[in-house]
Amino acid sequence: MIEKRQFYINGAWVEPLAGTAHEVIDPSTEEACAVISLGGEADTNAAVAAAKAALPGWMATPVEDRIAALERVYAAYKARAEDLGPAISMEMGAPIDMANSQQVGAGLWHLKNFITAAKAFPWEAPLGDHAPNDRIIHEAVGVCALITPWNWPMNQITLKVGAALVAGNTMVLKPSEESPLDAMIFAEIMHAADLPPGVFNLVNGDGAGVGSQMSSHPDVDMVSFTGSTRAGRLISIAAADTLKRVHLELGGKGANLVFADADEKAVKRGVLHMMNNTGQSCNAPSRMVVEASRYEAAVEEAAAVAGKVTVGPASEAGRHIGPVVNGSQWEKIQALIEKGIAEGARLVAGGPGRPEGFNKGFYVRPTIFADVTNDMTIAQEEIFGPVLSILKFENEEEAVQIANDTPYGLTNYVQSSDPARTKRLARQLRSGMVELNGESRGAGAPFGGMKMSGNGREGGSWGIHDFVEVKSVSGWAAE
């Protein structure tokens, strides 16, 4: 049993002032794997005070030195990568090979891209040739509360910390209480990077406690949150009284439009993408919307692909999927699978209950529904598990209508060999991101959505922009 009962505040590990014990559950076994402390208001106040005290000095630090600090974080992260993977795997159920490659690798990717983006960022620049004595200065927002989820923990921590740090902000990180162990290793990484005390602080806690306290705290200038739309709404309400900036990266219900002329791997690619991380990704292509002439063949292929997706413990090597994160998520997913059956969707793979051979652990059968219509619950609600809904469309106009008929707007996907069509659809789809024919986004591409999927963008120069204020200065004397 791992004991992690301290918080990282003002450059040191400290005992909680008002902490309560919390067991971290291994979703593969349903057994406690660690005990941490959840902070109270005194812990939140101490961390925010440390960040506030450190802010003037860190804001005034030359950007070259802040970039050098981020480079030290990157080097320290690489040195601890072997420790991060097992922690993520145990606490949230990502299979160990996937945790080591994708989960840990995401953090390295983002930190590296922030270093590149920061070197080219216009921290101070002329307004334009028409106004030679005007300058635009980008400076830190201030004290930032960073609230991160359990599903891609290092991905989200590095997206927030990397941008906030290099922009001159100080911060308090509250990771998910479901996956705190990797965050505590990350705090050790930040300590090894030799940052000034108070620039980075970590307090464990839950959303109702530390999360709410930071969201309403008068000395917090910005909240950056990734998680559910429900929680994002509550954070926005809590932050309103102090008019702080709120950055939200929330849920999704991505449509994957598969046209008759899509490449032969399009359906398989879509199913496997949906099943990755056991379906626990906000940008998952959870609605496969298929052109009528290819529909039945796509349903048959999707069912066959799902039938070959294996499920197993997170600790085992291999390309299987692991459990979902906890019992409440498992129950929610089971209820939605039952809802899909009750509302008339055709179950073609998987279904309710645990996979064969499992009577313990939060395992879900890889599930495919066909004949889904967009008014069904499983087509509208984010399931956050390995459950794919397949819908049919007759023409391009209907495909766009189905894709956009959702409260979410994070990521949509298009599979077609017609370049004119893919470009046309990329403009019509109401989402912050569109991926065409399986091509991943490039280094530094912005991540974020619209509608109920949130606001703001993370990654690269766009991520830095979200953590700076824009100051307009006139009468700037020539050097």
C-alpha positions as a printed Julia matrix, in Angstrom:
479×3 Matrix{Float64}:
   0.0     0.0     0.0
   1.44    3.36   -1.07
   1.19    6.24    1.41
   1.21    9.72   -0.14
  -0.11   12.03    2.54
   1.83   15.25    1.87
   1.24   18.3    -0.34
   3.81   20.31   -2.29
   3.56   23.97   -1.25
   6.09   26.79   -1.52
   8.88   24.53   -2.75
   8.6    21.85   -0.05
   6.6    18.77    0.9
   4.36   19.67    3.83
   1.88   17.87    6.03
  -1.8    18.66    5.36
  -3.32   21.25    7.64
  -6.84   19.87    7.35
  -6.52   16.71    5.31
  -8.73   13.63    5.41
  -7.66   10.15    4.31
  -8.71    8.89    0.87
  -8.13    5.44   -0.62
  -7.08    5.2    -4.26
  -8.64    2.11   -5.84
  -6.92   -0.06   -8.45
  -9.72   -0.56  -11.01
  -8.26   -3.87  -12.18
  -8.72   -5.45   -8.75
 -11.17   -3.14   -6.92
  -8.63   -3.11   -4.08
  -7.05   -0.04   -2.47
  -3.56    0.58   -3.86
  -2.72    3.84   -2.09
  -3.84    6.25    0.61
  -3.59    9.99    0.1
  -4.9    13.04    1.97
  -7.64   15.25    0.6
  -6.96   18.84    1.52
  -9.19   21.26    3.35
  -9.66   25.0     3.08
  -6.54   25.74    5.13
  -4.45   23.73    2.64
  -6.01   25.52   -0.32
  -5.37   28.9     1.29
  -1.75   28.02    2.03
  -1.08   26.95   -1.55
  -2.78   30.0    -3.04
  -0.87   32.3    -0.68
   2.42   30.71   -1.75
   1.54   31.17   -5.41
   0.48   34.78   -4.83
   3.72   35.59   -3.02
   5.82   34.08   -5.81
   3.92   35.8    -8.63
   5.7    39.18   -8.84
   9.14   37.62   -9.05
   8.18   34.94  -11.56
   6.29   37.4   -13.79
   9.37   39.62  -13.86
  11.69   36.73  -14.74
  12.96   37.18  -18.32
  11.2    34.9   -20.77
  14.51   33.31  -21.73
  14.91   32.16  -18.14
  11.35   30.85  -18.02
  11.99   28.85  -21.18
  15.17   27.49  -19.6
  13.11   26.45  -16.57
  10.66   24.62  -18.83
  13.59   22.88  -20.5
  14.69   21.68  -17.05
  11.16   20.39  -16.41
  11.3    18.52  -19.73
  14.64   16.92  -18.81
  13.42   15.96  -15.33
  10.24   14.5   -16.84
  12.27   12.3   -19.2
  14.34   11.11  -16.23
  11.2    10.02  -14.33
   9.22    8.59  -17.26
   9.71    5.01  -16.06
   8.04    5.87  -12.76
   5.06    7.66  -14.3
   3.77    4.79  -16.45
   3.25    2.22  -13.67
   1.58    4.84  -11.46
  -0.91    5.82  -14.17
  -1.58    2.19  -15.02
  -2.32    1.19  -11.44
  -4.46    4.17  -10.45
  -6.7     4.58  -13.52
  -6.42    1.28  -15.4
  -4.51    2.08  -18.57
  -2.69   -1.1   -19.72
   0.96   -0.77  -18.82
   2.28   -0.7   -22.39
  -0.24    1.96  -23.37
   0.5     3.92  -20.18
   4.23    3.94  -20.88
   3.88    4.92  -24.52
   0.74    7.05  -24.96
  -0.02    8.36  -21.48
   3.54    9.25  -20.49
   4.52   10.12  -24.06
   1.79   12.75  -24.27
   3.46   14.76  -21.52
   6.84   14.73  -23.24
   5.19   15.79  -26.5
   3.41   18.78  -24.99
   6.37   20.04  -22.97
   8.62   19.88  -26.02
   6.05   21.71  -28.13
   5.66   24.46  -25.53
   9.42   25.04  -25.54
   9.31   25.44  -29.32
   6.23   27.67  -29.21
   7.6    29.89  -26.43
  10.76   30.66  -28.38
   8.67   32.0   -31.28
   5.91   33.63  -29.21
   5.45   37.43  -29.62
   5.9    38.29  -25.96
   6.55   41.95  -26.85
   5.87   43.23  -30.35
   4.98   46.43  -32.24
   1.3    46.95  -32.98
   2.19   47.63  -36.62
   3.98   49.93  -39.01
   1.11   52.41  -38.75
   1.74   52.89  -34.99
   5.5    52.75  -34.35
   5.12   53.9   -30.72
   2.56   51.24  -29.76
   3.56   47.93  -28.22
   1.58   44.8   -27.44
   2.84   43.02  -24.34
   1.76   39.52  -23.35
   2.08   39.01  -19.62
   0.92   36.43  -17.07
  -2.7    36.22  -15.98
  -1.58   35.64  -12.39
  -2.31   32.85   -9.91
  -3.8    29.91  -11.79
  -5.84   27.03  -10.37
  -5.24   23.94  -12.52
  -7.83   21.18  -12.09
  -7.06   18.02  -14.06
  -8.88   14.73  -14.79
  -8.03   11.08  -14.33
  -8.4     9.77  -17.89
  -5.26   11.3   -19.5
  -3.55   12.68  -16.4
  -0.1    13.59  -17.73
  -1.55   14.88  -20.97
  -3.68   17.41  -19.12
  -1.2    18.32  -16.41
   1.54   19.15  -18.91
  -0.86   21.04  -21.2
  -1.73   23.34  -18.3
   1.52   23.54  -16.35
   3.77   23.96  -19.39
   1.8    26.9   -20.77
   1.18   28.54  -17.4
   4.82   28.25  -16.35
   6.44   29.68  -19.45
   3.9    32.53  -19.56
   5.01   33.69  -16.1
   2.08   32.49  -14.02
   2.24   30.78  -10.64
  -0.07   27.87  -10.0
  -1.84   25.42   -7.74
  -2.49   22.0    -9.24
  -5.38   19.86   -8.01
  -5.25   16.51   -9.81
  -8.14   14.08   -9.77
  -8.38   12.14   -6.54
  -8.84    9.05   -8.75
  -5.33    9.43  -10.23
  -3.14   11.42   -7.81
  -0.01    9.26   -7.79
   1.37   10.38  -11.14
   0.71   14.02  -10.17
   2.79   13.62   -7.03
   5.64   12.23   -9.12
   5.17   15.27  -11.36
   5.54   17.52   -8.31
   8.87   15.81   -7.65
   9.77   16.53  -11.28
   8.95   20.21  -10.77
  11.06   20.24   -7.61
  13.99   18.68   -9.47
  13.69   21.45  -12.08
  14.72   23.96   -9.37
  11.88   26.44   -9.72
  11.52   29.33   -7.28
   9.41   28.37   -4.23
   5.71   28.97   -4.73
   5.73   28.95   -8.53
   4.26   25.42   -8.58
   2.14   23.97   -5.78
   0.1    20.78   -5.48
  -2.84   20.07   -3.18
  -4.82   16.85   -3.5
  -8.55   17.1    -3.04
 -11.94   16.45   -4.56
 -14.05   18.76   -6.67
 -16.51   19.66   -3.93
 -13.66   20.58   -1.59
 -10.4    21.94   -2.96
 -11.82   22.35   -6.46
 -14.66   24.59   -5.28
 -12.41   26.49   -2.9
  -9.97   27.37   -5.68
 -12.74   28.26   -8.12
 -14.16   30.9    -5.78
 -10.91   32.03   -4.15
 -10.43   35.82   -4.42
  -6.66   35.46   -4.92
  -6.98   33.04   -7.85
  -6.95   34.89  -11.18
  -7.72   31.97  -13.5
  -9.17   28.47  -13.35
  -8.17   25.98  -16.04
 -10.35   22.87  -15.77
 -10.62   19.65  -17.74
 -13.45   17.26  -16.91
 -17.19   16.83  -17.19
 -19.55   19.45  -18.57
 -21.53   19.27  -15.33
 -18.47   20.14  -13.24
 -17.43   22.84  -15.69
 -20.77   24.55  -15.26
 -20.4    24.51  -11.46
 -16.88   25.93  -11.69
 -18.11   28.75  -13.92
 -20.81   29.63  -11.4
 -18.35   29.53   -8.48
 -15.88   31.75  -10.37
 -18.45   34.35  -11.43
 -18.41   36.39   -8.22
 -14.7    37.17   -8.59
 -14.85   37.55  -12.41
 -11.78   35.34  -12.82
 -10.88   33.87  -16.18
 -12.25   30.34  -16.64
 -10.82   27.94  -19.24
 -12.86   24.76  -19.77
 -12.06   21.59  -21.72
 -15.14   19.41  -21.29
 -16.97   16.46  -22.78
 -17.55   15.36  -26.35
 -19.7    13.18  -28.57
 -17.65   13.08  -31.75
 -19.18   12.04  -35.05
 -17.07    9.96  -37.43
 -18.56   10.45  -40.91
 -17.76    7.42  -43.1
 -18.64    7.95  -46.75
 -18.94    5.2   -49.34
 -15.61    6.27  -50.87
 -13.72    6.07  -47.56
 -10.55    3.98  -47.54
 -10.8     0.29  -46.68
  -9.36    0.77  -43.18
 -11.73    3.58  -42.17
 -14.19    1.46  -40.16
 -11.52   -0.55  -38.35
  -9.61    2.64  -37.6
 -12.73    4.24  -36.15
 -13.57    1.28  -33.91
 -10.05    0.95  -32.54
  -9.82    4.69  -31.93
 -13.08    4.49  -29.99
 -11.81    1.61  -27.86
  -8.43    3.19  -27.07
  -8.04    4.06  -23.37
 -11.17    1.94  -22.83
 -13.25    4.67  -24.48
 -12.32    7.17  -21.77
 -11.38   10.07  -24.03
 -13.4    13.24  -24.51
 -12.43   13.34  -28.2
 -13.39    9.71  -28.91
 -15.27    9.1   -32.21
 -18.25    7.65  -30.36
 -20.81    8.07  -33.16
 -19.91    6.34  -36.43
 -22.19    7.85  -39.06
 -22.09    5.75  -42.24
 -23.39    6.37  -45.76
 -26.33    4.08  -46.56
 -24.63    2.16  -49.38
 -21.82    1.09  -47.08
 -23.83    0.86  -43.87
 -24.51   -2.89  -43.49
 -20.96   -3.82  -44.43
 -19.64   -1.28  -41.93
 -21.85   -2.67  -39.15
 -20.61   -6.18  -39.84
 -16.98   -5.07  -39.94
 -17.28   -2.99  -36.78
 -18.78   -5.91  -34.88
 -15.97   -8.18  -36.05
 -13.28   -5.67  -35.03
 -14.84   -5.16  -31.6
 -15.02   -8.93  -31.17
 -11.24   -9.09  -31.46
 -10.59   -6.35  -28.89
  -9.38   -8.13  -25.77
  -9.84   -6.98  -22.19
  -7.38   -7.57  -19.38
  -5.69   -6.25  -16.23
  -3.78   -3.02  -16.54
  -0.64   -4.65  -15.14
  -0.35   -7.12  -18.03
   1.69   -6.32  -21.14
  -0.1    -6.32  -24.46
  -2.49   -4.38  -26.69
  -5.68   -5.1   -24.74
  -7.91   -2.52  -23.1
  -8.12   -2.26  -19.32
 -10.94   -1.55  -16.9
 -12.8     1.74  -16.61
 -11.69    3.92  -13.73
 -14.13    3.13  -10.93
 -17.4     1.54   -9.85
 -19.58    4.57  -10.46
 -18.31    4.87  -14.05
 -18.91    1.16  -14.55
 -22.49    1.47  -13.29
 -23.13    4.5   -15.51
 -21.86    2.67  -18.59
 -23.94   -0.41  -17.8
 -27.06    1.73  -17.41
 -26.46    3.41  -20.77
 -25.91    0.05  -22.5
 -29.23   -1.12  -21.07
 -30.8     2.16  -22.18
 -29.58    1.6   -25.73
 -31.21   -1.83  -25.81
 -34.44   -0.49  -24.3
 -34.66    2.35  -26.84
 -34.39   -0.04  -29.77
 -30.76    0.09  -30.89
 -29.45   -3.19  -32.35
 -26.69   -4.72  -30.22
 -24.13   -6.3   -32.57
 -21.15   -6.73  -30.21
 -20.6    -6.79  -26.47
 -23.45   -5.8   -24.19
 -24.14   -5.57  -20.45
 -22.01   -7.11  -17.73
 -18.35   -7.95  -17.43
 -16.46   -9.78  -20.19
 -16.33  -13.56  -19.92
 -13.88  -14.74  -17.29
 -14.09  -11.63  -15.08
 -16.1   -11.45  -11.89
 -14.12   -8.6   -10.35
 -12.64   -5.38  -11.62
 -14.39   -2.59  -13.51
 -14.22   -4.27  -16.9
 -16.66   -3.45  -19.72
 -17.35   -5.53  -22.81
 -16.35   -3.74  -26.05
 -19.82   -2.86  -27.3
 -21.25   -1.84  -30.68
 -24.8    -0.62  -31.33
 -26.24   -0.39  -34.84
 -29.48    1.23  -36.08
 -28.98    4.1   -33.67
 -30.87    7.32  -34.28
 -29.7    10.66  -33.01
 -32.62   11.05  -30.63
 -31.53    8.0   -28.62
 -29.81    8.53  -25.28
 -26.67    6.67  -26.36
 -26.32    9.07  -29.32
 -26.58   12.2   -27.18
 -24.92   11.42  -23.84
 -21.18   10.98  -23.38
 -20.81    7.35  -22.26
 -17.05    7.48  -21.56
 -16.55    3.77  -22.05
 -15.88    1.31  -24.91
 -19.31    1.75  -26.48
 -19.78    2.8   -30.14
 -23.06    3.86  -31.76
 -23.49    3.43  -35.52
 -25.95    5.65  -37.41
 -26.92    5.84  -41.1
 -27.1     8.81  -43.47
 -28.35    9.15  -47.04
 -26.48   12.23  -48.25
 -23.86   14.76  -47.23
 -26.38   17.27  -45.95
 -27.9    14.7   -43.6
 -24.45   13.63  -42.42
 -23.64   17.2   -41.36
 -27.04   17.58  -39.7
 -26.51   14.42  -37.62
 -22.95   15.38  -36.68
 -23.94   18.86  -35.52
 -27.1    17.71  -33.71
 -25.42   17.42  -30.32
 -24.81   19.78  -27.41
 -21.09   19.01  -27.71
 -18.51   20.35  -30.16
 -15.06   18.93  -29.47
 -13.85   16.69  -32.31
 -15.43   15.38  -35.5
 -13.94   13.02  -38.06
 -14.42   12.61  -41.83
 -13.49    9.58  -43.92
 -13.68   10.21  -47.68
 -11.34   10.07  -50.68
 -12.87   13.26  -52.14
 -10.6    16.2   -51.12
 -13.23   18.8   -52.01
 -15.77   17.06  -49.77
 -13.42   16.75  -46.8
 -12.51   20.44  -47.0
 -16.16   21.41  -47.33
 -17.15   19.35  -44.31
 -14.24   20.6   -42.23
 -15.78   24.08  -42.52
 -19.36   22.95  -41.83
 -18.81   20.75  -38.78
 -19.37   22.63  -35.51
 -16.4    21.47  -33.46
 -13.09   22.83  -32.31
 -11.21   20.07  -34.13
 -11.79   18.04  -37.3
  -9.59   15.1   -38.29
  -9.66   13.94  -41.9
  -8.94   10.37  -43.02
  -7.14    9.33  -39.85
  -4.44   11.99  -39.96
  -3.46   13.13  -36.48
  -3.03   16.77  -35.55
   0.46   18.19  -35.88
   2.87   19.38  -33.18
   1.5    22.43  -31.4
  -2.0    22.13  -32.9
  -4.66   23.6   -30.59
  -6.9    21.22  -28.61
 -10.34   22.41  -27.5
 -13.98   22.7   -28.39
 -17.09   24.83  -28.61
 -20.66   24.64  -27.33
 -20.9    22.35  -24.27
 -17.38   21.07  -24.92
 -15.95   24.21  -23.38
 -13.81   27.16  -24.42
 -10.19   28.03  -24.9
  -7.46   26.02  -26.56
  -4.59   23.96  -25.18
  -1.23   23.16  -26.74
   1.47   25.14  -28.55
   1.16   28.89  -28.99
  -2.63   28.75  -28.57
  -2.16   27.18  -25.17
   0.22   29.96  -24.16
  -2.29   32.56  -25.36
  -4.84   31.2   -22.9
  -2.49   31.95  -19.99
  -1.57   35.53  -20.87
  -3.17   38.94  -20.66
  -2.78   41.29  -23.62
  -1.54   44.74  -22.64
  -1.63   47.66  -25.08
   1.03   50.34  -24.51
   1.22   53.66  -26.41
   4.02   56.21  -26.41
   6.73   53.53  -26.38
  10.0    55.39  -27.0
  12.31   54.08  -29.68
  15.37   52.22  -28.39
